[in-house]
CSV table of C-alpha atoms in Angstrom, one decimal:
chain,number,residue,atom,x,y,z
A,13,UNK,CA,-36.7,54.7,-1.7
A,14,UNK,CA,-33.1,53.7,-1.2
A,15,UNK,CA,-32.4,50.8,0.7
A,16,UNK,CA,-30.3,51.5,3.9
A,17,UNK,CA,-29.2,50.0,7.0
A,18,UNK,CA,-29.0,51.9,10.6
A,19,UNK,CA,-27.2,50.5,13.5
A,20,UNK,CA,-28.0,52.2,17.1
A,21,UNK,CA,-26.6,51.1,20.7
A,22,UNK,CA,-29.9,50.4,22.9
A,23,UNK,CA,-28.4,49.3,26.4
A,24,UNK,CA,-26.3,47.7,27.8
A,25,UNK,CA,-27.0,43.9,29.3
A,26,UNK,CA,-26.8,42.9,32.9
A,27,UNK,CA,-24.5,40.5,32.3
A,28,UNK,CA,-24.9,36.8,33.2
A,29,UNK,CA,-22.9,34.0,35.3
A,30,UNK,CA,-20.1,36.1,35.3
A,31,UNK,CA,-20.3,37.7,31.9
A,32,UNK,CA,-18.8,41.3,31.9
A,33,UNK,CA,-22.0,44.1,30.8
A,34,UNK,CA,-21.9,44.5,27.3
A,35,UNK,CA,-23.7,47.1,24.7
A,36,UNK,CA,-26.5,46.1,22.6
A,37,UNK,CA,-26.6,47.5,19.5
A,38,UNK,CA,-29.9,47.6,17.4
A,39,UNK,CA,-29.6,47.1,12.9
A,40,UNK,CA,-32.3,48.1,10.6
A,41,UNK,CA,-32.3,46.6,7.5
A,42,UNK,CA,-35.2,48.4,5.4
A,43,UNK,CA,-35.0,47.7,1.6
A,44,UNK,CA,-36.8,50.4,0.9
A,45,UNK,CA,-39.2,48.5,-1.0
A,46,UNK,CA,-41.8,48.2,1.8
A,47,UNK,CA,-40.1,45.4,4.5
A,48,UNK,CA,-37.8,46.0,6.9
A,49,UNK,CA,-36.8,44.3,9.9
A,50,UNK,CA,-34.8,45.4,13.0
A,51,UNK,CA,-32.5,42.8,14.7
A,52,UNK,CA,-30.8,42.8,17.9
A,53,UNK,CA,-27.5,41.8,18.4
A,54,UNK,CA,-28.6,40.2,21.9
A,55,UNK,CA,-29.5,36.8,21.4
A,56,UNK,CA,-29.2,37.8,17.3
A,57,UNK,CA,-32.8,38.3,17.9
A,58,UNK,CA,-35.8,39.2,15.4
A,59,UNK,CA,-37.3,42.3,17.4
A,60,UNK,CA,-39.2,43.2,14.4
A,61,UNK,CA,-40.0,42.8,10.9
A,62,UNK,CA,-42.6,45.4,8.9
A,63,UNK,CA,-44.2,44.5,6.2
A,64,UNK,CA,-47.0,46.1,4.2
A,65,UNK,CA,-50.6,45.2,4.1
A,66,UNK,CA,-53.4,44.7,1.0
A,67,UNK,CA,-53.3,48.7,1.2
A,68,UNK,CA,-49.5,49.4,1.8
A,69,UNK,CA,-49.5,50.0,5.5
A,70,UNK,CA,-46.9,48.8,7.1
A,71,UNK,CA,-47.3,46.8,10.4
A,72,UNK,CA,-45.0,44.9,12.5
A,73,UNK,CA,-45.5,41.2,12.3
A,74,UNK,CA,-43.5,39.9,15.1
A,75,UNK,CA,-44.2,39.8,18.6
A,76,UNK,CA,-41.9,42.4,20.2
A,77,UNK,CA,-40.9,42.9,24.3
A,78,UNK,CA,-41.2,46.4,25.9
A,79,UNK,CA,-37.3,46.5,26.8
A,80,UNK,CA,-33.9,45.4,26.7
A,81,UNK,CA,-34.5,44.6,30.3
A,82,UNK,CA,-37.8,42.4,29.3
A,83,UNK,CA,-35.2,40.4,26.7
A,84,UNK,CA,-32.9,39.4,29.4
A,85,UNK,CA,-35.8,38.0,32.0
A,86,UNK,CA,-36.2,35.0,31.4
A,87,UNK,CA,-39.9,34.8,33.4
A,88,UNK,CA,-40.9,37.6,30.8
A,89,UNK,CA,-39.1,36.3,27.3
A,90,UNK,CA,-39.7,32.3,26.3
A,91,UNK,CA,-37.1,32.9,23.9
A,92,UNK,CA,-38.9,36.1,22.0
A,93,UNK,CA,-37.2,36.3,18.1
A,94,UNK,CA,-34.2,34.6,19.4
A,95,UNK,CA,-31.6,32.4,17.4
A,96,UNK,CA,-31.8,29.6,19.4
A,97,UNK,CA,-29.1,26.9,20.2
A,98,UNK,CA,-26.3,25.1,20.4
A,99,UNK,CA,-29.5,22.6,19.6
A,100,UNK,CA,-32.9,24.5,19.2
A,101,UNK,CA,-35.2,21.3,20.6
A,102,UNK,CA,-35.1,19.0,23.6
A,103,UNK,CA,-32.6,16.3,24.2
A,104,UNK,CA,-34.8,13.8,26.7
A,105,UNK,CA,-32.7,13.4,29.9
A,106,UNK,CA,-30.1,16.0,29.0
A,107,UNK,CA,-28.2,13.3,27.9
A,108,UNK,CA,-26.3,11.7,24.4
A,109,UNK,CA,-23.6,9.7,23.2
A,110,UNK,CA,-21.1,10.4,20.6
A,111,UNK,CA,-18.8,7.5,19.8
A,112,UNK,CA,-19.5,5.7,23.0
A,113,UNK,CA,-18.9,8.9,24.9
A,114,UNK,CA,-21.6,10.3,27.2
A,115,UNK,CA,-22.1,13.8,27.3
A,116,UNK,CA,-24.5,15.5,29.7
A,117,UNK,CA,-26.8,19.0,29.1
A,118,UNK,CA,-27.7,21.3,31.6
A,119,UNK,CA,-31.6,20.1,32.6
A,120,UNK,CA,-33.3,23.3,31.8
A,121,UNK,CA,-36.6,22.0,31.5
A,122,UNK,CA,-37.3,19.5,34.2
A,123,UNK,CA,-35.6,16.4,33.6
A,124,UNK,CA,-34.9,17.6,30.0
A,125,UNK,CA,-32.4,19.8,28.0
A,126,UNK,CA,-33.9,22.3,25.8
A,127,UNK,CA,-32.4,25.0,23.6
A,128,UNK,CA,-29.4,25.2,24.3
A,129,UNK,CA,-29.7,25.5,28.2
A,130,UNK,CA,-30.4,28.1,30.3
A,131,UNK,CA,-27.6,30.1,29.2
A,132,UNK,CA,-28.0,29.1,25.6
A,133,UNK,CA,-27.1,31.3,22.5
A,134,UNK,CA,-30.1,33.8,23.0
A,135,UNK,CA,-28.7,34.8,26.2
A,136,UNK,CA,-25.3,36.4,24.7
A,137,UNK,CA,-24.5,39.2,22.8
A,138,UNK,CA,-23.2,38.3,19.3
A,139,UNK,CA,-20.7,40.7,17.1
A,140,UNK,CA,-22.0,41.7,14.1
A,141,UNK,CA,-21.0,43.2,10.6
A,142,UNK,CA,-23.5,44.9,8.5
A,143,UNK,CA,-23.0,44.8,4.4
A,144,UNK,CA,-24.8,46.2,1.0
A,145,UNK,CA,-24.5,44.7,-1.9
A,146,UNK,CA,-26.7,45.0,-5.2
A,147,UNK,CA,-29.6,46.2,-2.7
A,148,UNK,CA,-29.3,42.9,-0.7
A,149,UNK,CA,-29.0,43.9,2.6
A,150,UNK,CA,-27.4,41.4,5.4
A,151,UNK,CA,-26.1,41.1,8.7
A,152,UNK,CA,-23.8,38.9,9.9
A,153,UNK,CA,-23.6,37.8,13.4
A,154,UNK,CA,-20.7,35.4,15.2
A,155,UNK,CA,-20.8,33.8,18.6
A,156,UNK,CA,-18.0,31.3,19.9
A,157,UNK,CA,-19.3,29.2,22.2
A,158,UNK,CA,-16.3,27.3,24.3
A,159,UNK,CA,-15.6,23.7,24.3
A,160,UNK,CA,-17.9,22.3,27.7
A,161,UNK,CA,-20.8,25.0,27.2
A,162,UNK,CA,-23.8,23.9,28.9
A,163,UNK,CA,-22.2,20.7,28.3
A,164,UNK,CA,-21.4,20.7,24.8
A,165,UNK,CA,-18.5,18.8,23.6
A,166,UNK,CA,-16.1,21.3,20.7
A,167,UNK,CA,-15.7,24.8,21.1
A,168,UNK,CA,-18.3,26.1,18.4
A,169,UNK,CA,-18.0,29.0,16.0
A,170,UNK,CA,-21.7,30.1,15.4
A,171,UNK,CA,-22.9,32.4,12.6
A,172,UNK,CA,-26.5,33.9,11.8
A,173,UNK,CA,-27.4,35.8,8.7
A,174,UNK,CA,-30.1,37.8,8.3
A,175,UNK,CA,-30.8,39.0,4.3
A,176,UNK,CA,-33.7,41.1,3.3
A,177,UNK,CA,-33.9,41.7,-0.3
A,178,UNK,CA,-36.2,44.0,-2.6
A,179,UNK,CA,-38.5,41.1,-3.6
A,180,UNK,CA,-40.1,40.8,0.0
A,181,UNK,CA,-37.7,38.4,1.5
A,182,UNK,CA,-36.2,37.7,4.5
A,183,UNK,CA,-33.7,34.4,5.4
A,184,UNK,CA,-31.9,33.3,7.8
A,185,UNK,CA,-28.4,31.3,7.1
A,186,UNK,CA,-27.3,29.8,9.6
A,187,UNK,CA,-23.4,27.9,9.4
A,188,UNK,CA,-21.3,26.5,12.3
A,189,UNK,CA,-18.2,25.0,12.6
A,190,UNK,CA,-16.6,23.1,15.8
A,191,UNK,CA,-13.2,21.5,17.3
A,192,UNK,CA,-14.7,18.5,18.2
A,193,UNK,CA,-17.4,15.7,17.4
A,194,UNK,CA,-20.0,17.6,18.8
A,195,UNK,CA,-24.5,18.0,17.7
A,196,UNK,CA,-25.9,21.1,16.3
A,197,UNK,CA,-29.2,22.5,15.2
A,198,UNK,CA,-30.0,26.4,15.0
A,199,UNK,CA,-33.3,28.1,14.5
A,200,UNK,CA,-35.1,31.3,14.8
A,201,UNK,CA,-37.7,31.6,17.7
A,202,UNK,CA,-40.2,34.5,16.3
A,203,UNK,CA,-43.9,34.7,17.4
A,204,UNK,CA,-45.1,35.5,14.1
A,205,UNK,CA,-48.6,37.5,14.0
A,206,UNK,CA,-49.1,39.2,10.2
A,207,UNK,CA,-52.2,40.9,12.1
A,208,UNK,CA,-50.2,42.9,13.7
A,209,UNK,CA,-51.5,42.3,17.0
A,210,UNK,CA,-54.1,40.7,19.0
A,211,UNK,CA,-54.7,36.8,18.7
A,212,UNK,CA,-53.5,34.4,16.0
A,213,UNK,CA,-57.3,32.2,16.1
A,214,UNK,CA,-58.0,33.9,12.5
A,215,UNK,CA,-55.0,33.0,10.7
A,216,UNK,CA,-54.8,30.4,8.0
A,217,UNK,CA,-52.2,28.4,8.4
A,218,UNK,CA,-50.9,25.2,5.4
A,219,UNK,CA,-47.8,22.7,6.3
A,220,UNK,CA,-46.2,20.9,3.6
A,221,UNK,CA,-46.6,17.7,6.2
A,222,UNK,CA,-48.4,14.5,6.3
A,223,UNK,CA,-46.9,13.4,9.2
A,224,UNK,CA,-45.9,14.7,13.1
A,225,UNK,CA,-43.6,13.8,15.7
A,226,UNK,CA,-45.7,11.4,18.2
A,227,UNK,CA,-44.7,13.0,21.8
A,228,UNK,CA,-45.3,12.0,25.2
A,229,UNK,CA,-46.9,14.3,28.1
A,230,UNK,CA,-43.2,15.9,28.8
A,231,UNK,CA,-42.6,16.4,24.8
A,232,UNK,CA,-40.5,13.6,24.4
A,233,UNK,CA,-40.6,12.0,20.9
A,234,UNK,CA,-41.6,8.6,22.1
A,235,UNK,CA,-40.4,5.3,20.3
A,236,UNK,CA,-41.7,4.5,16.9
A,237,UNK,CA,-42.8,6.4,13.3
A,238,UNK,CA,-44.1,9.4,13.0
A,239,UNK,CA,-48.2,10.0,13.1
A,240,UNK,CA,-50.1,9.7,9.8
A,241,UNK,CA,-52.0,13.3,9.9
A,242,UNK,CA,-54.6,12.4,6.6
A,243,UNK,CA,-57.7,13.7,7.4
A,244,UNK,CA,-56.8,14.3,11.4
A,245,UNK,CA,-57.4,18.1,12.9
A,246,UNK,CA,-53.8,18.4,12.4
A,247,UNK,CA,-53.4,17.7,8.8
A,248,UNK,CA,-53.0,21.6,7.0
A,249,UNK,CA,-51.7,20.6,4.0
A,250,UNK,CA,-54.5,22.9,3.0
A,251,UNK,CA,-54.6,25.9,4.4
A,252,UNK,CA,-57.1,26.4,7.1
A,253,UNK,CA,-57.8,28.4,10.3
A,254,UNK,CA,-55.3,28.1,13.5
A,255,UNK,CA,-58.6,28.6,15.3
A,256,UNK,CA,-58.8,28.7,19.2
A,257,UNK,CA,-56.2,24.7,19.2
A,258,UNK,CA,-53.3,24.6,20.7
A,259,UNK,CA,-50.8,23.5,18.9
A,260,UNK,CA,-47.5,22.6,19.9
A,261,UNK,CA,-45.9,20.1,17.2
A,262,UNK,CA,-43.0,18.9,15.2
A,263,UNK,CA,-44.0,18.5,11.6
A,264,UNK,CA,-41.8,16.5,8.8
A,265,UNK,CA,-41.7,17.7,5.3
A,266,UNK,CA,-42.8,16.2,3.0
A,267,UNK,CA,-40.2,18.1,0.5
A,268,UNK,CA,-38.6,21.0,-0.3
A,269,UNK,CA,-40.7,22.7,-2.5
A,270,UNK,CA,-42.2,25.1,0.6
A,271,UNK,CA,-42.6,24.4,4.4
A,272,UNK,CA,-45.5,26.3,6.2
A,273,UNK,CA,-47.5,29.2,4.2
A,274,UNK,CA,-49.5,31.7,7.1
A,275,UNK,CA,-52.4,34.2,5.9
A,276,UNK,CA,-54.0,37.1,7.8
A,277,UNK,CA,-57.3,37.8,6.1
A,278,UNK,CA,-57.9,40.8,7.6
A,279,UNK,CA,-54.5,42.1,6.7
A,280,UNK,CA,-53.8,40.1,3.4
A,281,UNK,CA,-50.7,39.6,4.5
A,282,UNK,CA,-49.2,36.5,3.8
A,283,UNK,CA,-45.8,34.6,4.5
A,284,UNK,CA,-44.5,31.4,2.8
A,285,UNK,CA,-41.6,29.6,4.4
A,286,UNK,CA,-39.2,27.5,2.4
A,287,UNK,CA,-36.1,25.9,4.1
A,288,UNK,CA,-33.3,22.9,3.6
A,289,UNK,CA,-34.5,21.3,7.1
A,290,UNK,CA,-36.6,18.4,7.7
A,291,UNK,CA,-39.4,19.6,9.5
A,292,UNK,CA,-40.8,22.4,11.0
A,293,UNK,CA,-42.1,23.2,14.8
A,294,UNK,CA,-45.0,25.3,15.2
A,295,UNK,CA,-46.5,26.7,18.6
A,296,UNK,CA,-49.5,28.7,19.1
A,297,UNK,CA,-47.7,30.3,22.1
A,298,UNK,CA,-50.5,29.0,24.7
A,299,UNK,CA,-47.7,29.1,27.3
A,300,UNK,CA,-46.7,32.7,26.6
A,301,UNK,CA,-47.6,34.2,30.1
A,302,UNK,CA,-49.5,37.6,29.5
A,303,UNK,CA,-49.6,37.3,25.4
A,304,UNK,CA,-51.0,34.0,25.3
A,305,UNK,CA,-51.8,33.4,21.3
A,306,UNK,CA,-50.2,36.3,20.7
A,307,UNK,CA,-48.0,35.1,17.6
A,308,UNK,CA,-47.5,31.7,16.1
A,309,UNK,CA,-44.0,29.5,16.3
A,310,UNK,CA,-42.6,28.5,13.0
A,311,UNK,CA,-39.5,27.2,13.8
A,312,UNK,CA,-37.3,25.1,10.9
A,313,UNK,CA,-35.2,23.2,12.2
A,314,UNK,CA,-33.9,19.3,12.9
A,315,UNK,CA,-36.0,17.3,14.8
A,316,UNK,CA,-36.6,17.2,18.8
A,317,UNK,CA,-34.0,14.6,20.8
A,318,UNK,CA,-32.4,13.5,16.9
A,319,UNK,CA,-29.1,12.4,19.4
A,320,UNK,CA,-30.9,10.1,20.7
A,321,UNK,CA,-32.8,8.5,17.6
A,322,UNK,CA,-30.7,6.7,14.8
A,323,UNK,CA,-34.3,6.9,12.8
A,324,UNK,CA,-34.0,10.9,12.7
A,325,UNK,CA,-31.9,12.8,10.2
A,326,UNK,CA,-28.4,13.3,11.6
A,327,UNK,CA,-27.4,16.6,13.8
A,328,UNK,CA,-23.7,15.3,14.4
A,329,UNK,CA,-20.9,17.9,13.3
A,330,UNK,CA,-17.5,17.1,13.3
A,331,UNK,CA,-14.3,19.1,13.2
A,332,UNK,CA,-13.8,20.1,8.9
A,333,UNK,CA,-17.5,20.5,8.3
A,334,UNK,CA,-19.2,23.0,7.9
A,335,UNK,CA,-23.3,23.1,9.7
A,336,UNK,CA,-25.5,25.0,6.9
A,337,UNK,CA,-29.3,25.7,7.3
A,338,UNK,CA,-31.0,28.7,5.2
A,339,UNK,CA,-35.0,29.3,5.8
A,340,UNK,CA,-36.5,32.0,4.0
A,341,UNK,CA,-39.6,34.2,4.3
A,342,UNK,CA,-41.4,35.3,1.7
A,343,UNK,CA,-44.2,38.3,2.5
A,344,UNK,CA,-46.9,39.5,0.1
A,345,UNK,CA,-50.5,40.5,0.2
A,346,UNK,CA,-53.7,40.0,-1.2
């Protein structure tokens, strides 16, 4: 089969904090190989992604919501296949300092910033421009976030592109660019389930990690190195069952060779996740009111409060640079 893409208008969102209504449109991207995935251009979300099984049915892997409506309620959607940002993890206190400045988040989580804020990047609608080429298939998606978002210094030119390609793969590229000194980090927030459906207990999951982010009862990095994971439950750098654990952790990689691979036996579906970022956060969605375990969080991306810690990798981005991160999904079965 040819590979094609389809765009159709879905709604039309609310509107928020004063934002005018604006349509939704919906983009398949189907390679005609046997993935495809559908995209939203509300929050540039992942709504779903198909992919084949041992036998070649095809199944979607990503935890979807009923409605356009169910996207935009926040008591229904923590964040459900959205790019996530200006900074996808917590900053502790809302709070950092660029060149002796102070600059203060919305508190969206307590005390705490998180994702952006509560009227982050997955709560607007991004344009978007669709594009063949050689049967790659992408879409491109731009936001421009003003200079003062939820307390962001710079006005910020955000960009998202999904690829799907015949050999199975999907990425995400991700670039930014900004006005003004300001901190960045984007990722993707799927609840990945290669089931299918029902709960994620029977996966396998591996991390390329021998070492987590130590956090305190908020999920605050406290002071100090990372844990040593050898030979603790939380060590998977060989792959074993997710089982009934909740997991909610920042892992650092150990290099770039791969990140996380995750393996459905019943299915044989499998995906391996390779990405320029430092670690990755998984989540077994234990918090997910009404689909609790539903899908599992693999989210690349820098690592949680990083303003705040000259021992983390660097999220600073200032005006002539360019932010780049590309994570890429690999599906096969066996």
């Amino acid at each position: 089969m040819a590979a094609t893409i389809r765009r159709e208008t879905i709604g039309t969102t609310a509107g928020h904090r004063g934002q005018k209504p604006t349509d939704v449109d919906a983009y398949t991207l189907d390679s005609g190989e046997g993935l495809a995935v559908v995209v939203w251009t509300y929050g540039a979300g992942l709504v779903e992604v198909l992919a084949p099984d041992r036998e070649g049915r095809t199944g979607n892997v990503v935890v979807r919501l009923a409605d356009l409506d169910a996207y935009q309620d926040r008591a229904t959607n923590p964040y459900v296949g959205s790019t996530v940002g200006r900074y996808c993890r917590c900053v502790a206190d809302g709070r950092f300092r660029l060149d002796g400045v102070e600059h203060r988040l919305d508190r969206n989580d307590g005390a705490h910033h998180i994702h952006g804020g509560s009227l982050g990047f997955d709560r607007y609608v991004w344009e978007a421009e669709a594009e063949r080429s050689d049967g790659l298939l992408s879409l491109r998606l731009r936001l421009d976030s003003p200079d003062g978002d939820q307390g962001y210094p710079g006005a910020l030119r955000a960009e998202v592109r999904y690829q799907v390609s015949p050999d199975g793969s999907l990425a995400f590229e991700y670039r930014a660019t900004t006005t003004a000194s300001t901190i960045v980090g984007l990722t993707n927030h799927a609840f990945w389930n290669l089931a299918g459906g029902g709960l994620i207990d029977g996966h396998l999951l591996a991390v390329n990690s021998s070492r987590a982010v130590v956090f305190d009862d908020h999920l605050i990095p406290v002071a100090g190195p990372p844990a040593d994971l050898t030979g603790s439950r939380l060590d998977h750098r060989v792959s074993k069952p997710v089982g009934d654990r909740r997991l909610d952790n920042c892992f650092l990689l150990d290099d770039p060779a791969w990140a996380a691979e995750l393996h459905d036996p019943a299915s044989g579906r499998t995906m391996r996740v390779v990405t320029d970022q430092p670690a990755v956060g998984v989540y077994s969605a234990d918090g997910f009111t009404g689909r609790r375990r539903s899908g599992l969080c693999l989210e690349a991306g820098p690592l949680p409060d990083a303003p705040n810690r000259d021992d983390y990798p660097p999220v600073r981005l200032d005006p002539g640079e360019t932010y780049r991160h590309r994570t890429v999904h690999h599906f096969s079965a066996r």
